[in-house]
Rosetta silent file (secondary structure, phi, psi, omega in degrees, C-alpha in Angstrom):
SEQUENCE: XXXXXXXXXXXXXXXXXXXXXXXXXXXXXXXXXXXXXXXXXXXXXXXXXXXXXXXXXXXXXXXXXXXXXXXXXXXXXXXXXXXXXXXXXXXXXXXXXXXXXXXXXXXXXXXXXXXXXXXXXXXXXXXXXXXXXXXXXXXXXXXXXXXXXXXXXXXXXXXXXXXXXXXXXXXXXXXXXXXXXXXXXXXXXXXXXXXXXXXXXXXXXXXXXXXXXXXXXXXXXXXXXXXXXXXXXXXXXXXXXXXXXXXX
SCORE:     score description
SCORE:     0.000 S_00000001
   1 L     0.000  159.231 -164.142    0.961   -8.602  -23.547 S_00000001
   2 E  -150.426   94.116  156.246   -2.826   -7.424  -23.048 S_00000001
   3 E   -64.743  103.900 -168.779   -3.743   -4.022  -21.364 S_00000001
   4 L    74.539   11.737 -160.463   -6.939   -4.147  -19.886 S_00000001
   5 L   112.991  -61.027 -153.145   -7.987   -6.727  -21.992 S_00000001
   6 E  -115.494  158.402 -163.344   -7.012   -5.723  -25.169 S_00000001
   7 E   -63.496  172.477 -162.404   -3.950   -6.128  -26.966 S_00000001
   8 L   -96.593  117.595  161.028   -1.100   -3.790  -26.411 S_00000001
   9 L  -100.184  116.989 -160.495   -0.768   -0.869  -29.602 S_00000001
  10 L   -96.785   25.284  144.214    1.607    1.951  -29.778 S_00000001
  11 L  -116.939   37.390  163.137   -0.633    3.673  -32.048 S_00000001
  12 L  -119.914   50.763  169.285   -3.503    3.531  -29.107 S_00000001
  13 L    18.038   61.956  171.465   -0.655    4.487  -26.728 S_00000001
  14 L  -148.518   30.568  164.926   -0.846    1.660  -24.740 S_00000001
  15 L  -111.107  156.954 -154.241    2.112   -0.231  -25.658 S_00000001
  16 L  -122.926  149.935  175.095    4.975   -0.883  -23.175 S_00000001
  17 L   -84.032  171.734 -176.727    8.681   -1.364  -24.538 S_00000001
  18 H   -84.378  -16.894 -175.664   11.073   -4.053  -22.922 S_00000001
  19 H   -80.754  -40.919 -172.864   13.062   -1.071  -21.531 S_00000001
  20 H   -52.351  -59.085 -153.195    9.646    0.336  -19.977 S_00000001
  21 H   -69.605  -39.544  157.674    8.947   -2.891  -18.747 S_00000001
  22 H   -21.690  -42.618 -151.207   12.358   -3.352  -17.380 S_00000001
  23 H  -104.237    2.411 -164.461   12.313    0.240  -15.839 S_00000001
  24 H  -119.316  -84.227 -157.220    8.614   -0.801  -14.069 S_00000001
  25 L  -102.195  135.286 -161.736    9.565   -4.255  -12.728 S_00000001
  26 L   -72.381  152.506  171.015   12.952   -5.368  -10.924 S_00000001
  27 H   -35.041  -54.118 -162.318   14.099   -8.550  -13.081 S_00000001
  28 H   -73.101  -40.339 -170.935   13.314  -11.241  -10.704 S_00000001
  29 H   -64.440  -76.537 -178.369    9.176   -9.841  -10.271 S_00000001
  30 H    -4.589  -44.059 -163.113    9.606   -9.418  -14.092 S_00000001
  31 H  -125.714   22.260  140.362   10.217  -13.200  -15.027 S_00000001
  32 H   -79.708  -35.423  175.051    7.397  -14.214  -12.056 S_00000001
  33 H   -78.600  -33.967  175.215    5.262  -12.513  -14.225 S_00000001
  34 H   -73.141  -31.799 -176.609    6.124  -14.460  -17.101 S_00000001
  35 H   -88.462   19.729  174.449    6.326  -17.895  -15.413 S_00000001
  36 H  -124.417   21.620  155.766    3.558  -17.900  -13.500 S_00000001
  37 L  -116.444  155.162 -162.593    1.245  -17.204  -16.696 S_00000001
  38 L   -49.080  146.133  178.903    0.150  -20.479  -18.648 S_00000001
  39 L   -65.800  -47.507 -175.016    2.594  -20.627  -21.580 S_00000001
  40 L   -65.433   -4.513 -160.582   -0.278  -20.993  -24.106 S_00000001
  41 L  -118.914  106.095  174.204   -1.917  -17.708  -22.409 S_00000001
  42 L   -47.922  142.201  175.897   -1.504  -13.888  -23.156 S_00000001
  43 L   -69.126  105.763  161.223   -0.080  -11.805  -20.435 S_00000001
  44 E   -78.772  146.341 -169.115   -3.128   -9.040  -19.470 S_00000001
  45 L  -167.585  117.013  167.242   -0.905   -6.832  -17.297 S_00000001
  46 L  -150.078  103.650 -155.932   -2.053   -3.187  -16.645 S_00000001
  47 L   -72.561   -1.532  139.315    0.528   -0.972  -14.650 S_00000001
  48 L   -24.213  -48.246 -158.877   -2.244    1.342  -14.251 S_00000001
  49 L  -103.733 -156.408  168.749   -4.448   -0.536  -11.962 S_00000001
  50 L   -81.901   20.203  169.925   -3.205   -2.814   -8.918 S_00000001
  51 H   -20.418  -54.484 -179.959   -1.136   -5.007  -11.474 S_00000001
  52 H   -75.518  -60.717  166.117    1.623   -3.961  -10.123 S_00000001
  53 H   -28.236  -52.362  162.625    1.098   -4.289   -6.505 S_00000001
  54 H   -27.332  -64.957 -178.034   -0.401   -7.544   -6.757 S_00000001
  55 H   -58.582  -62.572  168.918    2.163   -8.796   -8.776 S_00000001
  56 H   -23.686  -63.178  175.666    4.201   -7.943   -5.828 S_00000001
  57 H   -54.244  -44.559 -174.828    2.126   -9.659   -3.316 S_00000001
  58 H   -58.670  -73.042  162.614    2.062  -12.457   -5.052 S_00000001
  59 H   -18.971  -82.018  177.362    6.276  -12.699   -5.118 S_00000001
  60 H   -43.763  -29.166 -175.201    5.991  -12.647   -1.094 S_00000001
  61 H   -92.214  -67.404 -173.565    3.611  -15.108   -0.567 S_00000001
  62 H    -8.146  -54.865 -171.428    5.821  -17.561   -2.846 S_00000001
  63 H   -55.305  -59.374 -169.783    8.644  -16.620   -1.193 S_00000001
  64 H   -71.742   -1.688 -162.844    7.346  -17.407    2.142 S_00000001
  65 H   -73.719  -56.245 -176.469    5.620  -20.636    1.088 S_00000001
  66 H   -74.406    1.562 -169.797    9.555  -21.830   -0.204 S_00000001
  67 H   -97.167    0.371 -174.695   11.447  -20.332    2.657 S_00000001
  68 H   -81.406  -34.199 -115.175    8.645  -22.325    5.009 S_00000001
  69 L    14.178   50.773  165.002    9.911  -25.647    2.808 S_00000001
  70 L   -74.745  139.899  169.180    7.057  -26.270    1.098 S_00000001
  71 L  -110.435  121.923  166.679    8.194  -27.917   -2.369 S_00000001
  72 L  -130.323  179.108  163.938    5.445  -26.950   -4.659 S_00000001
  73 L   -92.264  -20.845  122.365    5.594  -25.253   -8.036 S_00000001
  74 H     6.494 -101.228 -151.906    4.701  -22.127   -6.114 S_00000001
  75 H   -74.319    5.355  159.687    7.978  -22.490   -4.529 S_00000001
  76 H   -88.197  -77.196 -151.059    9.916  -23.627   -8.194 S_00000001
  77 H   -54.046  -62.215  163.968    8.343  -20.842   -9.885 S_00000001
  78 H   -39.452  -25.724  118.510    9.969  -18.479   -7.019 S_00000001
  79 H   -10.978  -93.381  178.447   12.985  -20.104   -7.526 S_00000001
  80 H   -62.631    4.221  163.815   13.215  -20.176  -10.891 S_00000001
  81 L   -95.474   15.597  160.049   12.400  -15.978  -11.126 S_00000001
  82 L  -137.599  166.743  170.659   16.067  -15.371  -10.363 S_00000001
  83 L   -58.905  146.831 -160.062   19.055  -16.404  -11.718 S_00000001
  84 L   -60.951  -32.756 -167.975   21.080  -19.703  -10.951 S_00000001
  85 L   -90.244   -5.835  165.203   23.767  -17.570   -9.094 S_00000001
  86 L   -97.985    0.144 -166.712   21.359  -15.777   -6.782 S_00000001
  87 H   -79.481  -12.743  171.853   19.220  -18.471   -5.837 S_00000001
  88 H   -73.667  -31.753  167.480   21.067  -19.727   -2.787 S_00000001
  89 H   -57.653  -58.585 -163.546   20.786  -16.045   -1.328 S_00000001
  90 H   -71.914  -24.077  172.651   17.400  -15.365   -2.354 S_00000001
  91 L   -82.600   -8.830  137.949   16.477  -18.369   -0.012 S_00000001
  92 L   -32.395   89.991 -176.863   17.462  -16.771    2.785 S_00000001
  93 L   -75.826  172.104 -149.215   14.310  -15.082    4.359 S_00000001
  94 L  -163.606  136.880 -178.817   14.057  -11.938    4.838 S_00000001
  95 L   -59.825  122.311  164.191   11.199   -9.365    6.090 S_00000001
  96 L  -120.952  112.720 -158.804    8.981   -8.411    2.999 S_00000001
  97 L   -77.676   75.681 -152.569    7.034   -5.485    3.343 S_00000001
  98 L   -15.696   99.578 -173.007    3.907   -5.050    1.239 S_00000001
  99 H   -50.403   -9.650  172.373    4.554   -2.944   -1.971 S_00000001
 100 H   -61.640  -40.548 -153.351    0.997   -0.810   -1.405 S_00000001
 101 H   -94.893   -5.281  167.937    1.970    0.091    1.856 S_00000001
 102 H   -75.737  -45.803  152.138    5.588    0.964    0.686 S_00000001
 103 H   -24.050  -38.293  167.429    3.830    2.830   -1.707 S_00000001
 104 H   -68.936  -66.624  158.416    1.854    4.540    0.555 S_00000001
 105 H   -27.422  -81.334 -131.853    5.352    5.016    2.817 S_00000001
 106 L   -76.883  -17.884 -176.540    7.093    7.152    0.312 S_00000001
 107 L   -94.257   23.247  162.109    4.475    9.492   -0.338 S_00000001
 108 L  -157.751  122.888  -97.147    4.390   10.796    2.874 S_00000001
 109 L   -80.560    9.965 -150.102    6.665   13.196    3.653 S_00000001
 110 L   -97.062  -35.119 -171.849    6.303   12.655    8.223 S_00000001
 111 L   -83.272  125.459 -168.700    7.144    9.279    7.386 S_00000001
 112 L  -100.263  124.284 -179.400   10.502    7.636    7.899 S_00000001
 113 L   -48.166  -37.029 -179.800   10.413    4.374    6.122 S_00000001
 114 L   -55.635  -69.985 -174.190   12.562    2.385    7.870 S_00000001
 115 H   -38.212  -61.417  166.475   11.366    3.447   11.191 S_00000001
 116 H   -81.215   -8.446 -175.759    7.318    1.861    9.915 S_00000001
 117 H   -93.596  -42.355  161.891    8.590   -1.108    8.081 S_00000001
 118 H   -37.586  -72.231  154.295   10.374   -2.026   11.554 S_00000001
 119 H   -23.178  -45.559 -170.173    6.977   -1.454   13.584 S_00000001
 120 H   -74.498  -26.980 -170.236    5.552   -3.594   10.998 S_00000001
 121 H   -85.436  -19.185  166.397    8.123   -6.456   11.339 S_00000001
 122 L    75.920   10.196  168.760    8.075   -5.952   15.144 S_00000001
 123 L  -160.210  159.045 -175.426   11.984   -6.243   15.591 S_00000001
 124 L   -63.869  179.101  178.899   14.627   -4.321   14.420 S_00000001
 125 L   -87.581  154.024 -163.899   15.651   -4.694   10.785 S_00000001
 126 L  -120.189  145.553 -134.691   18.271   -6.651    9.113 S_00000001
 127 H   -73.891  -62.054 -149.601   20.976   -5.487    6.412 S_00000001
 128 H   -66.927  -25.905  159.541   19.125   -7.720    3.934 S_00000001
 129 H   -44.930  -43.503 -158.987   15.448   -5.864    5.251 S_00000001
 130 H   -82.692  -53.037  175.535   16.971   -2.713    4.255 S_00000001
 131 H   -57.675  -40.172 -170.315   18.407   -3.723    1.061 S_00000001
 132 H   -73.117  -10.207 -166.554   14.682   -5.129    0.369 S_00000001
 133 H   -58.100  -81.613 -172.245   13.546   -2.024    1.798 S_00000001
 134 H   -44.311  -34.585 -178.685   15.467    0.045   -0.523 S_00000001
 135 H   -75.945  -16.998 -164.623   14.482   -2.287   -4.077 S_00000001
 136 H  -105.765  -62.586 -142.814   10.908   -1.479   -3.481 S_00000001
 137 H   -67.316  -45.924  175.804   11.031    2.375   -2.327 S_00000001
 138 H   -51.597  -74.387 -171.646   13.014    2.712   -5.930 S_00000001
 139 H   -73.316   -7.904  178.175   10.100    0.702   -8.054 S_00000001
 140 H   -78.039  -24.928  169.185    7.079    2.139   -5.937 S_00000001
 141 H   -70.230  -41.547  171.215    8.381    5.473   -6.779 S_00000001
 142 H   -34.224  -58.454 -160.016    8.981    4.247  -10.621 S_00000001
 143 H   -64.891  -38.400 -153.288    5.146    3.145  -10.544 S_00000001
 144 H   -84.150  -12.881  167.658    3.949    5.861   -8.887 S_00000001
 145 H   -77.307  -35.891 -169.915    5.245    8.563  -11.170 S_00000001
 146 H  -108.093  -41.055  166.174    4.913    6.835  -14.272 S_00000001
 147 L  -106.898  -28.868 -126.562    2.051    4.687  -14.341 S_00000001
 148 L  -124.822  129.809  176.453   -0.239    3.932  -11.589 S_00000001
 149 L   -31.896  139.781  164.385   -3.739    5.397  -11.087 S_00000001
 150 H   -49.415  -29.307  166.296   -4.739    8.698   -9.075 S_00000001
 151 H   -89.571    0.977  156.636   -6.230    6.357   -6.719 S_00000001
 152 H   -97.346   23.363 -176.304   -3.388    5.111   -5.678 S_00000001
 153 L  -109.121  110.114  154.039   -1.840    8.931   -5.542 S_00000001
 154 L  -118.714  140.060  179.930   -2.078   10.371   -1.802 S_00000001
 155 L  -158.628  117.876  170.516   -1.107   13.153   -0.252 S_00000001
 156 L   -29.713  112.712 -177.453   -1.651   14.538    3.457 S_00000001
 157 L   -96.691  125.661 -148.810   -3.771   17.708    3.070 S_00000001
 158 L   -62.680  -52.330 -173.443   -1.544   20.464    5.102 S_00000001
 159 L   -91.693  141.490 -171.685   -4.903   22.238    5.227 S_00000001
 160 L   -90.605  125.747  173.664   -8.323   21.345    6.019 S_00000001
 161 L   -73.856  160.850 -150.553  -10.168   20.802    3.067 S_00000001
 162 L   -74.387  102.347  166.324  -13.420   22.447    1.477 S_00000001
 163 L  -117.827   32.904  144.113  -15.842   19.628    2.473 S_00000001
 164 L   -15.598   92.505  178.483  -18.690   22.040    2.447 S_00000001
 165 L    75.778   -8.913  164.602  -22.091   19.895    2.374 S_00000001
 166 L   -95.520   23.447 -177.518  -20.138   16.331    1.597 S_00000001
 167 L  -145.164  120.036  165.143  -20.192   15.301    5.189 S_00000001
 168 L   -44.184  168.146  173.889  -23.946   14.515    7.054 S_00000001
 169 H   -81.361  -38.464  174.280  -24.723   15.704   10.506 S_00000001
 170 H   -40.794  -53.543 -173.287  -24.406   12.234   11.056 S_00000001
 171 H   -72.438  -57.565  155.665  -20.848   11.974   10.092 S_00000001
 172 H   -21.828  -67.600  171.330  -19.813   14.977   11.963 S_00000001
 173 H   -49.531  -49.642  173.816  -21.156   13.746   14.897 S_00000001
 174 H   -48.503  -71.231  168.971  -19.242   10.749   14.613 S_00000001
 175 H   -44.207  -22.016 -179.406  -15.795   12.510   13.937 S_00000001
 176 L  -103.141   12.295  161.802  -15.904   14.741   16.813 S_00000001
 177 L  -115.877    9.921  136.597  -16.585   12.122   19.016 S_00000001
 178 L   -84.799   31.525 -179.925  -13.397   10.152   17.778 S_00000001
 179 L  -136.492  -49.311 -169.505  -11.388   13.259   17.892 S_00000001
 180 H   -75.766    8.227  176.666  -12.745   13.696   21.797 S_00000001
 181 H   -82.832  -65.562 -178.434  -11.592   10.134   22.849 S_00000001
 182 H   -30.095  -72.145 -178.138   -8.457   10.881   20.745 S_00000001
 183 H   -51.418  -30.118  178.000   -7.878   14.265   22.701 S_00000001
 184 L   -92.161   15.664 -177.277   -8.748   12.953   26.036 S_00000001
 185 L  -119.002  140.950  175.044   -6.390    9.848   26.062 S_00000001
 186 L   -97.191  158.766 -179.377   -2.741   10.723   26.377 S_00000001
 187 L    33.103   42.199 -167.343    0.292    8.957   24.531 S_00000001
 188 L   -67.110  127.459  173.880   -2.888    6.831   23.047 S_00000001
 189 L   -77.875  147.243 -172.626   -1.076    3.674   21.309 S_00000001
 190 L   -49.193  -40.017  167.858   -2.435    2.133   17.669 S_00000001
 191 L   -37.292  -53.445 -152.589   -4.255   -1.017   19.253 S_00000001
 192 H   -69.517  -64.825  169.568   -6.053    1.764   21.599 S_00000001
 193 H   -29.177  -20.869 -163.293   -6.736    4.142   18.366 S_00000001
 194 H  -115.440  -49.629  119.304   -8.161    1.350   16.523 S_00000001
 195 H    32.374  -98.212  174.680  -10.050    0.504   19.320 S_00000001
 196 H   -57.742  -26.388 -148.576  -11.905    3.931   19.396 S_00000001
 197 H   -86.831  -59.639  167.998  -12.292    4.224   15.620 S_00000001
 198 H   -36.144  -55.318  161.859  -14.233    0.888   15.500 S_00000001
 199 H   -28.951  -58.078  179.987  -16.054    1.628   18.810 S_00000001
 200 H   -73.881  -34.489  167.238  -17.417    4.798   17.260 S_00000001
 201 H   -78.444  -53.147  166.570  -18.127    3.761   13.860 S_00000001
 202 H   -28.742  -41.727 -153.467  -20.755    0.590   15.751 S_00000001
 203 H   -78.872  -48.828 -163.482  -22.462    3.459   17.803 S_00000001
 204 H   -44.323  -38.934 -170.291  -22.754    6.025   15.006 S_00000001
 205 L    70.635   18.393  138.880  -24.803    3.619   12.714 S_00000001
 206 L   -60.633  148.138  170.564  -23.113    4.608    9.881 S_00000001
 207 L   -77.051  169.873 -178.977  -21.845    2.047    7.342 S_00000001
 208 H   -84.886    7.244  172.605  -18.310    1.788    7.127 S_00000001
 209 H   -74.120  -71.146 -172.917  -17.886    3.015    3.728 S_00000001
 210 H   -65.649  -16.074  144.287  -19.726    6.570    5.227 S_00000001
 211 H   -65.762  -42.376  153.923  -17.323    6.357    8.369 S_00000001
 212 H   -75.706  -39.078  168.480  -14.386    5.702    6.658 S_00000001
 213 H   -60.843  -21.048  174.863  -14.885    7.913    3.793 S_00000001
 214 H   -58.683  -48.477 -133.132  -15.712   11.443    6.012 S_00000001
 215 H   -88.436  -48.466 -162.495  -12.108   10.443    7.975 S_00000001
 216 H   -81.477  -14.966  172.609  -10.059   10.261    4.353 S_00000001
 217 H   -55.615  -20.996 -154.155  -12.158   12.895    3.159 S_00000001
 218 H  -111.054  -46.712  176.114  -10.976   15.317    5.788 S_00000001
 219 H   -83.324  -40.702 -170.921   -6.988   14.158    5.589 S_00000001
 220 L  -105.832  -15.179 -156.822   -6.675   12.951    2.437 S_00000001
 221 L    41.148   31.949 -174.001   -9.378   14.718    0.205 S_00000001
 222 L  -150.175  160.935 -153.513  -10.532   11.358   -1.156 S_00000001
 223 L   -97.564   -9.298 -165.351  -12.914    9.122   -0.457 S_00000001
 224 L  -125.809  144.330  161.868  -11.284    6.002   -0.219 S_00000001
 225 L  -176.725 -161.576 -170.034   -7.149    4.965    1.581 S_00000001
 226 L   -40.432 -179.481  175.508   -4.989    3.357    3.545 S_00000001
 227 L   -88.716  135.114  174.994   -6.430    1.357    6.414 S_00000001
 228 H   -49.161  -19.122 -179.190   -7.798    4.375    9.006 S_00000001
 229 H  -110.945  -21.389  174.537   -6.133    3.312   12.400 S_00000001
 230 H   -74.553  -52.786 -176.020   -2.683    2.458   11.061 S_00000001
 231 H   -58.524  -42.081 -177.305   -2.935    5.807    8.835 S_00000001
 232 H   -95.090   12.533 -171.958   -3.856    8.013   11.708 S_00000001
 233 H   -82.826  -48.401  173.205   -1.881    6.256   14.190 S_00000001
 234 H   -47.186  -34.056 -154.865    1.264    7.899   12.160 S_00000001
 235 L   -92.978 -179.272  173.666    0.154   11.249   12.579 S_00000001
 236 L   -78.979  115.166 -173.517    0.340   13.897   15.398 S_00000001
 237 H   -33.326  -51.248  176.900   -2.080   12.906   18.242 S_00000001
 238 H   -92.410   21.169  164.633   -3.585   16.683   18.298 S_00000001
 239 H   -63.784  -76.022 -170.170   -3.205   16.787   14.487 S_00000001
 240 H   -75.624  -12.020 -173.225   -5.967   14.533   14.215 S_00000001
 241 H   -65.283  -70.529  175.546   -8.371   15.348   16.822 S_00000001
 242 H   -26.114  -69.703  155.593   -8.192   19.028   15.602 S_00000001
 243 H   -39.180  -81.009  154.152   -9.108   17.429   11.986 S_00000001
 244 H     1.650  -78.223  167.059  -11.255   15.568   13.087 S_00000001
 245 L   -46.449  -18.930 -161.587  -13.231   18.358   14.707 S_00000001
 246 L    53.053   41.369  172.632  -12.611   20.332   11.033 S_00000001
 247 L   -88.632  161.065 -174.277  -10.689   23.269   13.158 S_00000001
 248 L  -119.284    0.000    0.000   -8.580   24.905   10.726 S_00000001
């Protein structure tokens, strides 16, 4: 294995044990990661970064490529990452919800998981959703406590934070004219919200890196997150306006 590049050394404290690795990745991701690198070819793997996520991502689109019946090695290597006595199960599909955004899920505390992975799947959920539900909210918690970068660390700020002089007049203006759309449309839906947020960043002439960072800046106290109309679509309609506005 190769961290970053370089090889892994437990006296540069960057080596991972098989129980670490074990305790990071569910078996089946675990032996995707080995068989989908070249035999002749070290594993770089760094649970730090998006490795893990990634890794993740990857595992879903396999999956759906063999539960589609494509026969590729795509859909042998998913296969062949579980064991002979699960593989008739594992072909079964099943909803798989994207481990960032489960990530993302568990760390915040308004959200009930279930409740958004349904919205995302657009019907209710199925015993075997729930069980997959349940395998990721266990390692996304794993990563996020034990390995995985501060930029992947969020956390809804209760209060509005001191963003004295890092937000333009320009940017101002823009947020309080998404916060009065917000305020003036009742029971506004995500489609609509996404809607204004686009609408508003076009007029403003800001790029969207300085229109989306003032918005995570003001909720999140970072400059960078989740995607902005899905994130604030969760929250309480007069939550965000108010934020928005920077009323405290």
């Amino acid at each position: 294995f190769l961290v970053g590049g370089k090889k892994m050394s437990s006296s540069k404290g960057n080596a991972a044990t098989a129980r670490e690795m074990v305790a990071l990745l569910p078996a089946h991701i675990l032996r995707l990661l080995l068989l989908k690198t070249p035999i002749n070819r070290q594993i770089d793997f760094d649970p730090t970064g998006d490795a893990v996520p990634v890794l993740w991502d990857t595992y879903d689109r396999l999956a759906e490529k063999a539960w589609s019946g494509v026969e590729d090695d795509d859909s042998q290597v998913f296969i062949f990452s579980h064991l002979p006595g699960q593989r008739e199960g594992v072909m079964q599909s099943r909803f798989l919800p994207r481990f960032s955004q489960i990530a993302f899920f568990v760390q915040m505390p308004h959200m009930d998981v279930y409740e958004e992975v349904a919205a995302m799947k657009g019907s209710e959920l199925t015993e075997a959703d729930r069980a997959e539900i349940d395998l990721r909210v266990t390692y996304a918690n794993r990563w996020l406590e034990n390995y995985a970068d501060d930029k992947f660390i969020f956390a809804l700020e209760e209060t509005l934070p001191e963003v004295g002089g890092q937000l333009t007049t320009e940017q101002i203006a823009a947020l309080a004219t998404l916060a009065d759309k917000i305020a003036t449309t009742p029971d506004m839906d995500g489609q609509t919200l996404h809607g204004f947020i686009h609408e508003v960043k076009e007029e403003s002439g800001l790029t969207p890196k300085e229109f989306f960072s003032a918005i995570y800046l003001l909720f999140l106290a970072k400059d960078s997150g989740p995607k902005v109309g899905w994130f604030l679509s969760t929250l309480d309609q007069e939550f965000v306006a108010a934020r928005l506005r920077q009323e405290k």
